mmCIF file of C-alpha atoms in Angstrom:
data_model
loop_
_atom_site.group_PDB
_atom_site.id
_atom_site.type_symbol
_atom_site.label_atom_id
_atom_site.label_comp_id
_atom_site.label_asym_id
_atom_site.label_seq_id
_atom_site.Cartn_x
_atom_site.Cartn_y
_atom_site.Cartn_z
ATOM 1 C CA MET A 129 -139.586 -37.520 -29.615
ATOM 2 C CA PRO A 130 -136.165 -36.497 -30.983
ATOM 3 C CA LYS A 131 -134.917 -36.698 -27.421
ATOM 4 C CA ASN A 132 -135.944 -40.341 -27.235
ATOM 5 C CA LEU A 133 -133.891 -41.233 -30.316
ATOM 6 C CA ASN A 134 -130.357 -41.994 -29.442
ATOM 7 C CA ILE A 135 -128.526 -40.668 -32.554
ATOM 8 C CA LYS A 136 -125.045 -39.353 -32.389
ATOM 9 C CA LYS A 137 -124.448 -35.798 -33.540
ATOM 10 C CA GLU A 138 -121.746 -37.017 -35.946
ATOM 11 C CA TYR A 139 -124.327 -39.014 -37.921
ATOM 12 C CA LEU A 140 -126.639 -36.021 -38.016
ATOM 13 C CA LEU A 141 -123.771 -33.893 -39.336
ATOM 14 C CA ILE A 142 -123.040 -36.420 -42.115
ATOM 15 C CA ALA A 143 -126.726 -36.780 -43.040
ATOM 16 C CA GLY A 144 -127.172 -33.003 -43.019
ATOM 17 C CA SER A 145 -124.079 -32.557 -45.231
ATOM 18 C CA VAL A 146 -125.336 -35.131 -47.752
ATOM 19 C CA LEU A 147 -128.780 -33.535 -47.765
ATOM 20 C CA LEU A 148 -127.229 -30.076 -48.239
ATOM 21 C CA LEU A 149 -125.066 -31.429 -51.098
ATOM 22 C CA LEU A 150 -128.129 -32.891 -52.849
ATOM 23 C CA VAL A 151 -130.073 -29.646 -52.511
ATOM 24 C CA CYS A 152 -127.095 -27.632 -53.802
ATOM 25 C CA TYR A 153 -126.654 -29.993 -56.755
ATOM 26 C CA ARG A 154 -130.318 -29.744 -57.609
ATOM 27 C CA PHE A 155 -130.443 -25.956 -57.543
ATOM 28 C CA SER A 156 -127.031 -24.836 -58.751
ATOM 29 C CA PHE A 157 -124.643 -27.552 -59.878
ATOM 30 C CA SER A 158 -127.102 -29.107 -62.354
ATOM 31 C CA HIS A 159 -127.653 -25.690 -63.966
ATOM 32 C CA THR A 160 -123.910 -25.177 -64.157
ATOM 33 C CA VAL A 161 -123.433 -28.540 -65.863
ATOM 34 C CA ASP A 162 -126.277 -27.778 -68.300
ATOM 35 C CA ALA A 163 -124.767 -24.353 -69.075
ATOM 36 C CA TRP A 164 -121.363 -25.968 -69.681
ATOM 37 C CA LYS A 165 -122.924 -28.468 -72.139
ATOM 38 C CA LEU A 166 -124.779 -25.665 -73.935
ATOM 39 C CA ARG A 167 -121.566 -23.616 -74.188
ATOM 40 C CA ARG A 168 -119.761 -26.568 -75.742
ATOM 41 C CA GLN A 169 -122.576 -27.077 -78.302
ATOM 42 C CA LEU A 170 -122.614 -23.389 -79.225
ATOM 43 C CA GLN A 171 -118.844 -23.339 -79.670
ATOM 44 C CA GLN A 172 -119.142 -26.279 -82.069
ATOM 45 C CA LYS A 173 -121.840 -24.433 -84.044
ATOM 46 C CA ILE A 174 -119.682 -21.313 -84.228
ATOM 47 C CA ALA A 175 -116.737 -23.358 -85.481
ATOM 48 C CA GLN A 176 -118.946 -24.931 -88.141
ATOM 49 C CA ALA A 177 -120.491 -21.571 -89.122
ATOM 50 C CA GLY A 178 -117.021 -20.154 -89.791
ATOM 51 C CA ASP A 179 -116.575 -22.807 -92.472
ATOM 52 C CA LEU A 180 -118.640 -21.698 -95.498
ATOM 53 C CA THR A 181 -118.774 -25.204 -96.895
ATOM 54 C CA TYR A 182 -120.910 -26.299 -93.943
ATOM 55 C CA GLN A 183 -123.667 -23.706 -94.466
ATOM 56 C CA PRO A 184 -126.267 -25.618 -96.453
ATOM 57 C CA GLY A 185 -128.799 -22.757 -96.365
ATOM 58 C CA TYR A 186 -126.313 -20.283 -97.812
ATOM 59 C CA LEU A 187 -125.145 -22.735 -100.477
ATOM 60 C CA GLU A 188 -128.732 -23.581 -101.391
ATOM 61 C CA ARG A 189 -129.679 -19.897 -101.813
ATOM 62 C CA LYS A 190 -126.530 -19.287 -103.852
ATOM 63 C CA ASP A 191 -127.259 -22.286 -106.073
ATOM 64 C CA ASN A 192 -130.872 -21.154 -106.607
ATOM 65 C CA ASN A 193 -129.717 -17.652 -107.579
ATOM 66 C CA LEU A 194 -127.160 -19.002 -110.049
ATOM 67 C CA ASN A 195 -129.719 -21.374 -111.564
ATOM 68 C CA HIS A 196 -132.157 -18.475 -111.970
ATOM 69 C CA ILE A 197 -129.506 -16.366 -113.726
ATOM 70 C CA ILE A 198 -128.494 -19.237 -116.011
ATOM 71 C CA ALA A 199 -132.145 -19.969 -116.833
ATOM 72 C CA ARG A 200 -132.630 -16.330 -117.878
ATOM 73 C CA PHE A 201 -129.864 -16.508 -120.466
ATOM 74 C CA LYS A 202 -130.062 -20.157 -121.503
ATOM 75 C CA ILE A 203 -131.566 -20.871 -124.908
ATOM 76 C CA ASP A 204 -132.105 -24.080 -126.837
ATOM 77 C CA THR A 205 -129.482 -23.828 -129.579
ATOM 78 C CA ALA A 206 -131.596 -25.720 -132.119
ATOM 79 C CA THR A 207 -134.330 -23.105 -132.208
ATOM 80 C CA MET A 208 -132.227 -20.272 -130.822
ATOM 81 C CA ARG A 209 -131.882 -18.170 -133.919
ATOM 82 C CA SER A 210 -135.487 -18.271 -135.054
ATOM 83 C CA ASN A 211 -137.071 -17.709 -131.626
ATOM 84 C CA MET A 212 -134.591 -15.092 -130.489
ATOM 85 C CA ILE A 213 -134.623 -13.128 -133.751
ATOM 86 C CA THR A 214 -138.434 -13.245 -133.935
ATOM 87 C CA THR A 215 -138.759 -11.971 -130.361
ATOM 88 C CA ILE A 216 -136.200 -9.220 -130.877
ATOM 89 C CA ALA A 217 -137.640 -8.195 -134.258
ATOM 90 C CA LEU A 218 -141.117 -7.804 -132.739
ATOM 91 C CA GLN A 219 -139.741 -5.656 -129.929
ATOM 92 C CA ALA A 220 -137.781 -3.544 -132.406
ATOM 93 C CA GLU A 221 -140.808 -3.064 -134.660
ATOM 94 C CA LYS A 222 -142.887 -1.727 -131.745
ATOM 95 C CA LEU A 223 -140.233 0.936 -131.120
ATOM 96 C CA ASN A 224 -139.781 1.907 -134.810
ATOM 97 C CA VAL A 225 -136.316 0.351 -134.928
ATOM 98 C CA ARG A 226 -135.253 -1.716 -137.890
ATOM 99 C CA LEU A 227 -133.325 -4.976 -137.490
ATOM 100 C CA SER A 228 -130.959 -4.363 -140.379
ATOM 101 C CA ARG A 229 -128.544 -7.263 -140.263
ATOM 102 C CA VAL A 230 -128.125 -10.640 -138.593
ATOM 103 C CA PRO A 231 -124.963 -12.520 -139.595
ATOM 104 C CA VAL A 232 -125.537 -16.081 -140.772
ATOM 105 C CA GLN A 233 -122.945 -17.559 -138.419
ATOM 106 C CA PRO A 234 -122.661 -16.488 -134.783
ATOM 107 C CA SER A 235 -119.301 -15.109 -133.710
ATOM 108 C CA PRO A 236 -116.879 -17.743 -132.466
ATOM 109 C CA ALA A 237 -116.644 -17.775 -128.677
ATOM 110 C CA PRO A 238 -113.429 -18.618 -126.869
ATOM 111 C CA ASP A 239 -115.390 -21.176 -124.894
ATOM 112 C CA ASP A 240 -117.827 -23.883 -126.022
ATOM 113 C CA LYS A 241 -120.246 -23.047 -123.217
ATOM 114 C CA TYR A 242 -121.792 -20.042 -124.920
ATOM 115 C CA ILE A 243 -122.478 -18.453 -128.315
ATOM 116 C CA ILE A 244 -122.091 -14.793 -129.235
ATOM 117 C CA GLN A 245 -124.690 -13.487 -131.698
ATOM 118 C CA ARG A 246 -124.353 -10.086 -133.378
ATOM 119 C CA LEU A 247 -127.445 -8.056 -134.243
ATOM 120 C CA ASP A 248 -127.471 -4.712 -136.114
ATOM 121 C CA PHE A 249 -130.266 -2.176 -135.640
ATOM 122 C CA GLU A 250 -131.087 1.213 -137.184
ATOM 123 C CA GLY A 251 -133.205 3.966 -135.712
ATOM 124 C CA ASP A 252 -133.111 7.094 -133.589
ATOM 125 C CA PHE A 253 -131.026 7.186 -130.413
ATOM 126 C CA PHE A 254 -133.863 7.101 -127.887
ATOM 127 C CA SER A 255 -135.628 4.212 -129.607
ATOM 128 C CA LEU A 256 -132.376 2.273 -129.743
ATOM 129 C CA CYS A 257 -131.819 2.869 -126.010
ATOM 130 C CA LYS A 258 -135.377 1.737 -125.200
ATOM 131 C CA LEU A 259 -134.852 -1.383 -127.284
ATOM 132 C CA LEU A 260 -131.600 -2.074 -125.452
ATOM 133 C CA GLN A 261 -133.407 -1.805 -122.120
ATOM 134 C CA GLN A 262 -136.141 -4.174 -123.287
ATOM 135 C CA LEU A 263 -133.585 -6.684 -124.535
ATOM 136 C CA GLN A 264 -131.938 -6.716 -121.121
ATOM 137 C CA ALA A 265 -135.255 -7.233 -119.349
ATOM 138 C CA THR A 266 -136.576 -9.967 -121.662
ATOM 139 C CA ASP A 267 -135.903 -13.563 -120.637
ATOM 140 C CA GLY A 268 -134.758 -15.953 -123.331
ATOM 141 C CA THR A 269 -132.945 -13.430 -125.524
ATOM 142 C CA GLY A 270 -129.514 -13.854 -123.965
ATOM 143 C CA LEU A 271 -127.155 -11.572 -122.078
ATOM 144 C CA ILE A 272 -126.125 -8.333 -123.735
ATOM 145 C CA ARG A 273 -122.356 -8.491 -123.782
ATOM 146 C CA ALA A 274 -121.426 -5.375 -125.752
ATOM 147 C CA VAL A 275 -123.111 -2.498 -127.573
ATOM 148 C CA ASP A 276 -121.642 -0.212 -130.259
ATOM 149 C CA PHE A 277 -123.367 2.849 -131.644
ATOM 150 C CA VAL A 278 -122.362 3.578 -135.241
ATOM 151 C CA SER A 279 -123.158 6.611 -137.348
ATOM 152 C CA GLY A 280 -123.268 6.201 -141.109
ATOM 153 C CA LYS A 281 -124.595 7.615 -144.337
ATOM 154 C CA VAL A 282 -127.036 5.998 -146.737
ATOM 155 C CA VAL A 283 -127.098 7.123 -150.345
ATOM 156 C CA GLY A 284 -130.554 6.977 -151.830
ATOM 157 C CA GLY A 285 -131.005 8.596 -155.250
ATOM 158 C CA ASN A 286 -129.618 12.131 -155.148
ATOM 159 C CA THR A 287 -129.716 12.531 -151.345
ATOM 160 C CA GLU A 288 -127.580 11.255 -148.522
ATOM 161 C CA THR A 289 -129.196 10.601 -145.152
ATOM 162 C CA LYS A 290 -127.465 10.014 -141.843
ATOM 163 C CA VAL A 291 -128.408 6.832 -140.052
ATOM 164 C CA LEU A 292 -127.654 5.848 -136.471
ATOM 165 C CA GLY A 293 -126.946 2.193 -136.045
ATOM 166 C CA MET A 294 -126.467 -0.020 -133.024
ATOM 167 C CA ARG A 295 -124.527 -3.288 -132.948
ATOM 168 C CA VAL A 296 -125.544 -5.553 -130.091
ATOM 169 C CA PHE A 297 -123.508 -8.611 -129.168
ATOM 170 C CA VAL A 298 -125.632 -11.121 -127.270
ATOM 171 C CA ALA A 299 -124.093 -14.016 -125.316
ATOM 172 C CA ILE A 300 -126.235 -17.124 -125.124
ATOM 173 C CA ILE A 301 -125.526 -20.013 -122.752
ATOM 174 C CA LYS A 302 -125.784 -23.415 -124.421
#
């Protein structure tokens, strides 16, 4: 039958070339074009990932961590003194530590965003250290900013006794 068709070899060459071009495009050129598009998309993502302001997941995790930290040390200033001192006094009593002094006015802070409260305790060294650890672990009592251990003498009747004291400065976020 192909002998009966009177087709020039030039037309067969052109048709074969077009058919070969279509097959090549289907199997290799289309994959090359797709790979080129994917490369361009990945390069854009890399450029955006280098910019920290474009990483919403990272910024969201960072914001959640900061909010958790602030919530740990944030106290309502209206009821701050009574709640905080009650909580700390109960912890101190369990460890045989005495809350000896709480100044009436908190220390002035250089910033209006937080308050510094001073608390004085008396007891033995190990109990004071345990209390300090509990104060750090307890939410709602503030952030321990500084600690001073003070040794002193108490005169009672004819005897003098040595007393170990601890001054704790607690920063509270308003």
